[in-house]
Amino acid sequence: MNKNIAVIKGDGIGPEIVTEAMKVLDKTAEKFGHSFAYEQLLMGGCSIDVNGVPLTDETIEKAKAADAVLMGSIGGNTSTSPWYKLPADKRPEAGLLKLRKSLGLFANLRPAVLYSQLRGACPLKEEISAKGFDMMIMRELTGGLYFGARKTEEVDGVMTAVDTLSYNENEIRRIAVRAFDIAMKRRKKVISVDKANVLDSSRLWRKIVNEVAESYPEVTVEHMLVDNCAMQLVKDPAQFDVILTENMFGDILSDEASMITGSIGMLASASLNETKFGLYEPSGGSAPDIAGQNKANPIATILSAAMMLRYSFDMDKEADAIENAVSAVLNEGYRTGDIMSEGMKLVSCSEMGTLIAERV
Ligand code: IPM
Ligand code: MG
């Protein structure tokens, strides 16, 4: 198959980790007789430097025209980078939010799996980590607080800022359907996370999730308050199969889930629209402190590329080959700095990419 992939390397460690993912994709294409053509696009800080804005309309059109988008990470140090002197809607993150919205990427899949080889890197007590865990966080990505009206103004002489958390039933229904569909292919359990003891948007969320659940009699559904979920993730992560939640809760909980896998450098993600189209990026940020040092962990990006093959291109065995290659390299004891432990072999970002590509 021939596929056109739009590539947004982005800022910080983005270029390093995406280069390794492309190395692995090229090896996969060669092995399975496919051809992947890449078009590199600018987004985030690097686009501000060249175009004055974090995302141009031309970039959006090119991304839309591709079969899928592979992304690294965007943004810089929020205290020191000149990008953060710009108005909020001109900063790197605004480009990412606009891209998600323009491409209709409402369903964000973030799988958090504890690799048995990395149990030592899990910060939880051994009696908890010994049980392992394998969860899929389904985060709503184009609604809620991220996209509601916001303003900062003086009210009666007092500076006041407002952000709006709004969801309509259609937005909730379509993400819930995705979550139940995915649960059917997994362990058939959805835990929907909300704050229904306080928020109207959460009460509607719960109602619609229950309605959707009626069409999936085989799937068990449970509702959990977000503060309790934050607690349960470190107390008993094995209980989770699919976590279904709104945008902001999903942002926070997915960072927490990634940390208990040992490192945020292990967490892949897929952002999908109504069709097979998707944007694939590691869940972690641009890590400006280690950028350009060939130290970053490219595994989350490589696993995101595997998700691209699986979800957008229907290339299941190719995706399996990449995931197995990652497992093999970990079995052989190779580690980047973030997941390093005693007795293991420390490798650079590019060495890790090469090792995985060789094992595809
Ligand atoms: C993520 C990131 C983004 C988000 C930022 C960079 C806007 O934290 O993908 O989780 O909050 O969605
Ligand atoms: Mg985040």
Short mmCIF file of C-alpha atoms and ligand atoms in Angstrom, two decimals:
data_model
loop_
_atom_site.label_atom_id
_atom_site.label_comp_id
_atom_site.label_asym_id
_atom_site.label_seq_id
_atom_site.Cartn_x
_atom_site.Cartn_y
_atom_site.Cartn_z
CA MET A 1 0.00 0.00 0.00
CA ASN A 2 1.09 3.57 -0.65
CA LYS A 3 0.35 6.05 2.12
CA ASN A 4 0.97 9.78 2.46
CA ILE A 5 1.90 10.78 5.96
CA ALA A 6 2.01 14.40 7.09
CA VAL A 7 4.82 14.75 9.60
CA ILE A 8 4.91 17.49 12.22
CA LYS A 9 8.18 17.16 14.08
CA GLY A 10 7.54 20.26 16.17
CA ASP A 11 9.68 21.66 18.96
CA GLY A 12 12.02 20.47 21.69
CA ILE A 13 12.64 16.73 21.48
CA GLY A 14 9.98 16.46 18.71
CA PRO A 15 12.42 16.28 15.77
CA GLU A 16 14.56 13.61 17.50
CA ILE A 17 11.73 11.28 18.47
CA VAL A 18 9.86 11.60 15.16
CA THR A 19 13.03 10.85 13.19
CA GLU A 20 13.27 7.54 15.08
CA ALA A 21 9.62 6.73 14.44
CA MET A 22 10.18 7.35 10.71
CA LYS A 23 13.19 5.03 10.83
CA VAL A 24 10.96 2.29 12.25
CA LEU A 25 8.17 3.03 9.74
CA ASP A 26 10.61 2.81 6.83
CA LYS A 27 11.87 -0.55 8.03
CA THR A 28 8.26 -1.75 8.41
CA ALA A 29 7.38 -0.55 4.91
CA GLU A 30 10.41 -2.33 3.47
CA LYS A 31 9.61 -5.57 5.27
CA PHE A 32 5.90 -5.65 4.40
CA GLY A 33 6.09 -4.18 0.88
CA HIS A 34 4.51 -0.78 1.51
CA SER A 35 5.61 2.70 0.62
CA PHE A 36 5.25 5.67 2.95
CA ALA A 37 5.74 9.20 1.58
CA TYR A 38 6.27 11.95 4.12
CA GLU A 39 5.46 15.61 3.89
CA GLN A 40 6.96 17.67 6.68
CA LEU A 41 4.83 20.48 8.09
CA LEU A 42 5.52 23.17 10.65
CA MET A 43 3.38 23.60 13.74
CA GLY A 44 3.96 25.11 17.17
CA GLY A 45 6.98 27.23 18.08
CA CYS A 46 8.88 26.36 14.91
CA SER A 47 5.95 27.70 12.87
CA ILE A 48 5.87 30.89 14.96
CA ASP A 49 9.55 31.41 14.16
CA VAL A 50 8.98 31.00 10.41
CA ASN A 51 5.39 32.16 9.83
CA GLY A 52 4.61 34.29 12.88
CA VAL A 53 1.71 32.00 13.81
CA PRO A 54 1.69 28.50 15.36
CA LEU A 55 -0.43 27.00 12.57
CA THR A 56 -1.19 28.26 9.06
CA ASP A 57 -4.28 27.45 6.99
CA GLU A 58 -1.98 25.91 4.40
CA THR A 59 -0.67 23.47 7.03
CA ILE A 60 -4.23 22.53 7.99
CA GLU A 61 -5.10 21.85 4.34
CA LYS A 62 -1.98 19.74 3.83
CA ALA A 63 -2.67 17.76 6.99
CA LYS A 64 -6.25 17.13 5.83
CA ALA A 65 -5.04 15.94 2.45
CA ALA A 66 -2.71 13.32 3.99
CA ASP A 67 -3.77 9.78 4.97
CA ALA A 68 -2.68 10.44 8.57
CA VAL A 69 -0.56 12.81 10.61
CA LEU A 70 2.44 11.78 12.69
CA MET A 71 3.47 14.35 15.27
CA GLY A 72 6.26 14.84 17.80
CA SER A 73 5.63 17.54 20.35
CA ILE A 74 5.26 21.29 20.46
CA GLY A 75 6.01 24.12 22.85
CA GLY A 76 8.94 25.33 24.91
CA ASN A 77 9.83 26.43 28.39
CA THR A 78 6.82 28.52 29.48
CA SER A 79 8.93 30.71 31.79
CA THR A 80 11.82 31.49 29.45
CA SER A 81 10.79 31.01 25.82
CA PRO A 82 9.82 34.16 23.88
CA TRP A 83 6.85 32.21 22.45
CA TYR A 84 5.13 32.68 25.83
CA LYS A 85 5.35 36.46 25.62
CA LEU A 86 2.83 36.29 22.76
CA PRO A 87 -0.94 36.56 23.30
CA ALA A 88 -2.43 33.17 24.31
CA ASP A 89 -3.97 32.52 20.89
CA LYS A 90 -0.59 32.94 19.16
CA ARG A 91 1.35 30.49 21.36
CA PRO A 92 2.49 27.01 20.28
CA GLU A 93 -0.33 25.14 22.13
CA ALA A 94 -2.97 27.22 20.33
CA GLY A 95 -1.74 25.65 17.08
CA LEU A 96 -2.27 22.14 18.42
CA LEU A 97 -5.76 22.91 19.70
CA LYS A 98 -6.71 24.53 16.38
CA LEU A 99 -5.36 21.55 14.47
CA ARG A 100 -7.35 19.09 16.63
CA LYS A 101 -10.50 21.14 16.10
CA SER A 102 -9.98 21.72 12.36
CA LEU A 103 -9.42 18.02 11.75
CA GLY A 104 -12.39 17.05 13.96
CA LEU A 105 -10.22 14.83 16.16
CA PHE A 106 -12.67 14.30 19.01
CA ALA A 107 -11.52 10.87 20.17
CA ASN A 108 -8.16 10.69 21.91
CA LEU A 109 -6.95 7.18 22.73
CA ARG A 110 -4.16 6.94 25.27
CA PRO A 111 -3.17 3.39 26.14
CA ALA A 112 -1.29 3.02 29.43
CA VAL A 113 0.34 -0.37 29.80
CA LEU A 114 2.86 -1.52 32.35
CA TYR A 115 5.45 -3.55 30.45
CA SER A 116 6.57 -6.42 32.65
CA GLN A 117 10.18 -5.48 31.78
CA LEU A 118 9.62 -2.01 33.26
CA ARG A 119 8.03 -3.04 36.55
CA GLY A 120 11.13 -1.74 38.30
CA ALA A 121 10.55 1.75 36.84
CA CYS A 122 6.96 1.86 38.15
CA PRO A 123 6.86 4.19 41.17
CA LEU A 124 4.09 2.16 42.85
CA LYS A 125 4.62 -0.42 45.60
CA GLU A 126 5.64 -3.81 44.32
CA GLU A 127 2.46 -5.49 45.57
CA ILE A 128 0.52 -3.13 43.25
CA SER A 129 2.83 -3.16 40.25
CA ALA A 130 3.11 -6.97 40.40
CA LYS A 131 -0.49 -7.20 39.18
CA GLY A 132 0.38 -5.15 36.09
CA PHE A 133 -2.18 -3.03 34.23
CA ASP A 134 -3.39 -2.37 30.72
CA MET A 135 -5.87 0.46 30.30
CA MET A 136 -7.12 2.64 27.47
CA ILE A 137 -7.94 6.22 28.33
CA MET A 138 -10.55 7.64 25.96
CA ARG A 139 -10.31 11.37 26.28
CA GLU A 140 -12.79 13.70 24.59
CA LEU A 141 -10.56 16.12 22.68
CA THR A 142 -12.51 18.91 21.00
CA GLY A 143 -14.91 20.13 23.68
CA GLY A 144 -15.12 21.18 27.30
CA LEU A 145 -12.95 23.78 28.98
CA TYR A 146 -10.37 23.75 26.19
CA PHE A 147 -12.82 25.12 23.66
CA GLY A 148 -15.44 27.01 25.66
CA ALA A 149 -15.61 30.81 25.64
CA ARG A 150 -12.96 32.46 27.80
CA LYS A 151 -12.10 36.00 28.78
CA THR A 152 -10.15 38.01 31.30
CA GLU A 153 -11.59 41.37 32.26
CA GLU A 154 -11.99 43.80 35.08
CA VAL A 155 -15.33 43.47 36.85
CA ASP A 156 -16.03 46.26 39.36
CA GLY A 157 -12.33 47.00 39.59
CA VAL A 158 -11.38 43.32 40.14
CA MET A 159 -9.51 41.31 37.53
CA THR A 160 -11.67 38.31 36.68
CA ALA A 161 -11.01 35.36 34.37
CA VAL A 162 -13.67 33.03 33.00
CA ASP A 163 -13.36 29.67 31.22
CA THR A 164 -16.47 27.80 30.12
CA LEU A 165 -17.05 24.06 30.43
CA SER A 166 -19.75 23.07 27.98
CA TYR A 167 -20.77 19.76 26.38
CA ASN A 168 -23.77 18.92 24.27
CA GLU A 169 -25.31 15.47 24.14
CA ASN A 170 -24.00 14.75 20.64
CA GLU A 171 -20.40 15.42 21.67
CA ILE A 172 -20.82 13.07 24.62
CA ARG A 173 -22.58 10.37 22.63
CA ARG A 174 -19.99 10.07 19.87
CA ILE A 175 -17.07 9.67 22.28
CA ALA A 176 -19.06 7.25 24.43
CA VAL A 177 -19.82 5.11 21.38
CA ARG A 178 -16.11 4.98 20.55
CA ALA A 179 -15.29 3.96 24.11
CA PHE A 180 -17.84 1.13 24.13
CA ASP A 181 -16.70 -0.05 20.68
CA ILE A 182 -13.14 -0.25 21.95
CA ALA A 183 -14.23 -1.96 25.18
CA MET A 184 -15.88 -4.67 23.05
CA LYS A 185 -12.45 -5.48 21.63
CA ARG A 186 -10.86 -5.47 25.08
CA ARG A 187 -12.04 -6.66 28.50
CA LYS A 188 -15.55 -5.17 28.08
CA LYS A 189 -15.47 -2.74 30.97
CA VAL A 190 -15.98 1.03 30.76
CA ILE A 191 -15.36 3.30 33.71
CA SER A 192 -16.77 6.73 32.89
CA VAL A 193 -15.12 9.49 34.89
CA ASP A 194 -16.88 12.73 35.78
CA LYS A 195 -17.61 15.17 38.58
CA ALA A 196 -21.36 14.62 38.66
CA ASN A 197 -21.59 15.57 42.34
CA VAL A 198 -20.83 19.17 41.32
CA LEU A 199 -21.00 19.84 37.58
CA ASP A 200 -24.01 20.00 35.26
CA SER A 201 -21.85 19.02 32.31
CA SER A 202 -20.93 15.85 34.24
CA ARG A 203 -24.55 15.04 35.04
CA LEU A 204 -25.42 15.21 31.34
CA TRP A 205 -22.28 13.16 30.61
CA ARG A 206 -23.46 10.40 32.97
CA LYS A 207 -26.99 10.36 31.50
CA ILE A 208 -25.78 10.05 27.91
CA VAL A 209 -23.17 7.41 28.79
CA ASN A 210 -25.93 5.33 30.42
CA GLU A 211 -28.07 5.67 27.28
CA VAL A 212 -25.20 4.53 25.06
CA ALA A 213 -24.48 1.64 27.44
CA GLU A 214 -27.93 0.19 26.71
CA SER A 215 -26.75 -0.74 23.22
CA TYR A 216 -23.79 -2.67 24.66
CA PRO A 217 -25.28 -5.27 27.02
CA GLU A 218 -21.99 -7.19 27.15
CA VAL A 219 -20.05 -4.20 28.46
CA THR A 220 -20.18 -3.35 32.14
CA VAL A 221 -20.29 0.36 32.88
CA GLU A 222 -19.33 2.09 36.08
CA HIS A 223 -19.21 5.78 36.95
CA MET A 224 -16.37 7.18 39.00
CA LEU A 225 -15.77 10.69 40.28
CA VAL A 226 -12.58 12.19 38.94
CA ASP A 227 -10.97 12.79 42.34
CA ASN A 228 -11.59 9.17 43.27
CA CYS A 229 -10.22 8.07 39.89
CA ALA A 230 -6.98 9.96 40.55
CA MET A 231 -6.70 7.98 43.77
CA GLN A 232 -7.68 4.61 42.30
CA LEU A 233 -5.06 4.95 39.55
CA VAL A 234 -2.28 4.71 42.11
CA LYS A 235 -4.10 2.37 44.49
CA ASP A 236 -5.37 -0.29 42.09
CA PRO A 237 -4.62 0.48 38.43
CA ALA A 238 -5.39 -3.14 37.42
CA GLN A 239 -9.13 -2.46 37.85
CA PHE A 240 -9.24 -0.23 34.75
CA ASP A 241 -9.95 -1.37 31.21
CA VAL A 242 -11.43 1.61 29.31
CA ILE A 243 -11.57 4.98 31.06
CA LEU A 244 -13.98 7.34 29.31
CA THR A 245 -13.71 11.00 30.23
CA GLU A 246 -13.94 14.63 29.15
CA ASN A 247 -11.10 16.73 27.82
CA MET A 248 -9.56 18.32 30.92
CA PHE A 249 -9.97 15.30 33.21
CA GLY A 250 -8.43 13.14 30.47
CA ASP A 251 -5.47 15.49 30.15
CA ILE A 252 -4.69 15.19 33.84
CA LEU A 253 -5.47 11.51 34.35
CA SER A 254 -3.45 10.46 31.30
CA ASP A 255 -0.32 12.10 32.69
CA GLU A 256 -0.90 10.29 35.95
CA ALA A 257 -1.45 6.99 34.14
CA SER A 258 1.70 7.50 32.09
CA MET A 259 3.81 8.06 35.17
CA ILE A 260 2.82 4.73 36.70
CA THR A 261 3.98 2.98 33.51
CA GLY A 262 7.46 4.17 34.48
CA SER A 263 7.80 7.17 32.18
CA ILE A 264 5.69 9.51 30.10
CA GLY A 265 8.12 8.56 27.33
CA MET A 266 6.22 5.26 26.97
CA LEU A 267 2.71 6.62 26.38
CA ALA A 268 1.45 6.66 22.78
CA SER A 269 -1.71 8.33 21.58
CA ALA A 270 -4.12 8.45 18.67
CA SER A 271 -6.57 11.26 17.98
CA LEU A 272 -9.31 10.20 15.60
CA ASN A 273 -12.20 11.82 13.77
CA GLU A 274 -15.38 10.15 12.47
CA THR A 275 -13.43 8.42 9.68
CA LYS A 276 -10.18 6.44 9.69
CA PHE A 277 -8.16 9.63 9.66
CA GLY A 278 -6.07 10.37 12.72
CA LEU A 279 -3.21 12.29 14.27
CA TYR A 280 -0.68 10.23 16.20
CA GLU A 281 1.59 11.69 18.83
CA PRO A 282 3.30 10.74 22.06
CA SER A 283 1.36 11.94 25.10
CA GLY A 284 4.43 13.62 26.56
CA GLY A 285 5.57 17.16 25.97
CA SER A 286 8.53 18.70 24.16
CA ALA A 287 10.94 18.34 27.14
CA PRO A 288 12.99 21.46 26.24
CA ASP A 289 15.50 20.67 29.02
CA ILE A 290 16.83 17.62 27.15
CA ALA A 291 16.14 18.75 23.58
CA GLY A 292 18.94 18.27 21.05
CA GLN A 293 20.92 15.96 23.34
CA ASN A 294 19.87 12.64 21.77
CA LYS A 295 18.62 11.51 25.19
CA ALA A 296 14.86 11.42 24.75
CA ASN A 297 12.85 8.21 24.77
CA PRO A 298 11.41 7.67 21.25
CA ILE A 299 9.27 4.66 22.27
CA ALA A 300 5.99 6.59 22.78
CA THR A 301 6.35 8.06 19.29
CA ILE A 302 7.25 4.69 17.78
CA LEU A 303 4.21 3.13 19.47
CA SER A 304 2.10 6.04 18.18
CA ALA A 305 3.30 5.19 14.66
CA ALA A 306 2.18 1.60 15.31
CA MET A 307 -1.26 2.94 16.30
CA MET A 308 -1.34 4.87 13.02
CA LEU A 309 -0.78 1.65 11.08
CA ARG A 310 -3.47 -0.14 13.09
CA TYR A 311 -6.22 2.50 13.24
CA SER A 312 -5.76 4.55 10.05
CA PHE A 313 -4.20 2.04 7.63
CA ASP A 314 -5.68 -1.29 8.86
CA MET A 315 -2.15 -2.72 8.98
CA ASP A 316 -2.55 -4.92 12.05
CA LYS A 317 0.33 -7.29 11.53
CA GLU A 318 2.67 -4.42 10.76
CA ALA A 319 1.58 -2.69 14.00
CA ASP A 320 2.10 -5.97 15.88
CA ALA A 321 5.60 -6.20 14.42
CA ILE A 322 6.51 -2.77 15.78
CA GLU A 323 5.01 -3.44 19.20
CA ASN A 324 6.81 -6.78 19.41
CA ALA A 325 10.06 -5.10 18.39
CA VAL A 326 9.68 -2.61 21.26
CA SER A 327 9.07 -5.48 23.68
CA ALA A 328 12.09 -7.38 22.34
CA VAL A 329 14.41 -4.41 22.81
CA LEU A 330 13.18 -3.95 26.38
CA ASN A 331 13.65 -7.68 27.02
CA GLU A 332 17.23 -7.37 25.86
CA GLY A 333 17.77 -4.73 28.53
CA TYR A 334 18.12 -1.58 26.42
CA ARG A 335 16.89 1.58 28.14
CA THR A 336 16.88 5.32 27.54
CA GLY A 337 17.70 7.48 30.57
CA ASP A 338 14.10 7.97 31.72
CA ILE A 339 13.51 4.22 32.15
CA MET A 340 17.07 3.26 33.09
CA SER A 341 17.62 0.96 36.06
CA GLU A 342 20.56 -0.95 37.49
CA GLY A 343 22.07 -3.63 35.28
CA MET A 344 20.38 -2.32 32.12
CA LYS A 345 22.11 -0.92 29.01
CA LEU A 346 21.76 2.83 28.59
CA VAL A 347 21.21 3.91 24.97
CA SER A 348 20.57 7.18 23.19
CA CYS A 349 17.39 8.19 21.39
CA SER A 350 18.80 7.29 17.97
CA GLU A 351 20.29 4.00 19.20
CA MET A 352 16.90 3.04 20.62
CA GLY A 353 15.27 3.79 17.25
CA THR A 354 17.83 1.72 15.37
CA LEU A 355 17.52 -1.21 17.79
CA ILE A 356 13.73 -1.26 17.39
CA ALA A 357 13.88 -0.87 13.60
CA GLU A 358 16.32 -3.80 13.37
CA ARG A 359 13.85 -6.03 15.23
CA VAL A 360 10.74 -5.20 13.20
C1 IPM B 1 -1.66 16.90 25.84
C2 IPM B 1 -1.02 18.23 26.11
C3 IPM B 1 -1.86 19.32 25.46
C4 IPM B 1 -3.23 19.24 26.06
C5 IPM B 1 -1.25 20.73 25.59
C6 IPM B 1 0.12 20.80 24.96
C7 IPM B 1 -2.16 21.78 25.03
O1 IPM B 1 -0.87 18.40 27.48
O2 IPM B 1 -1.78 16.52 24.64
O3 IPM B 1 -2.04 16.22 26.79
O4 IPM B 1 -3.46 19.76 27.15
O5 IPM B 1 -4.12 18.63 25.44
MG MG B 2 -1.42 16.73 28.66
#
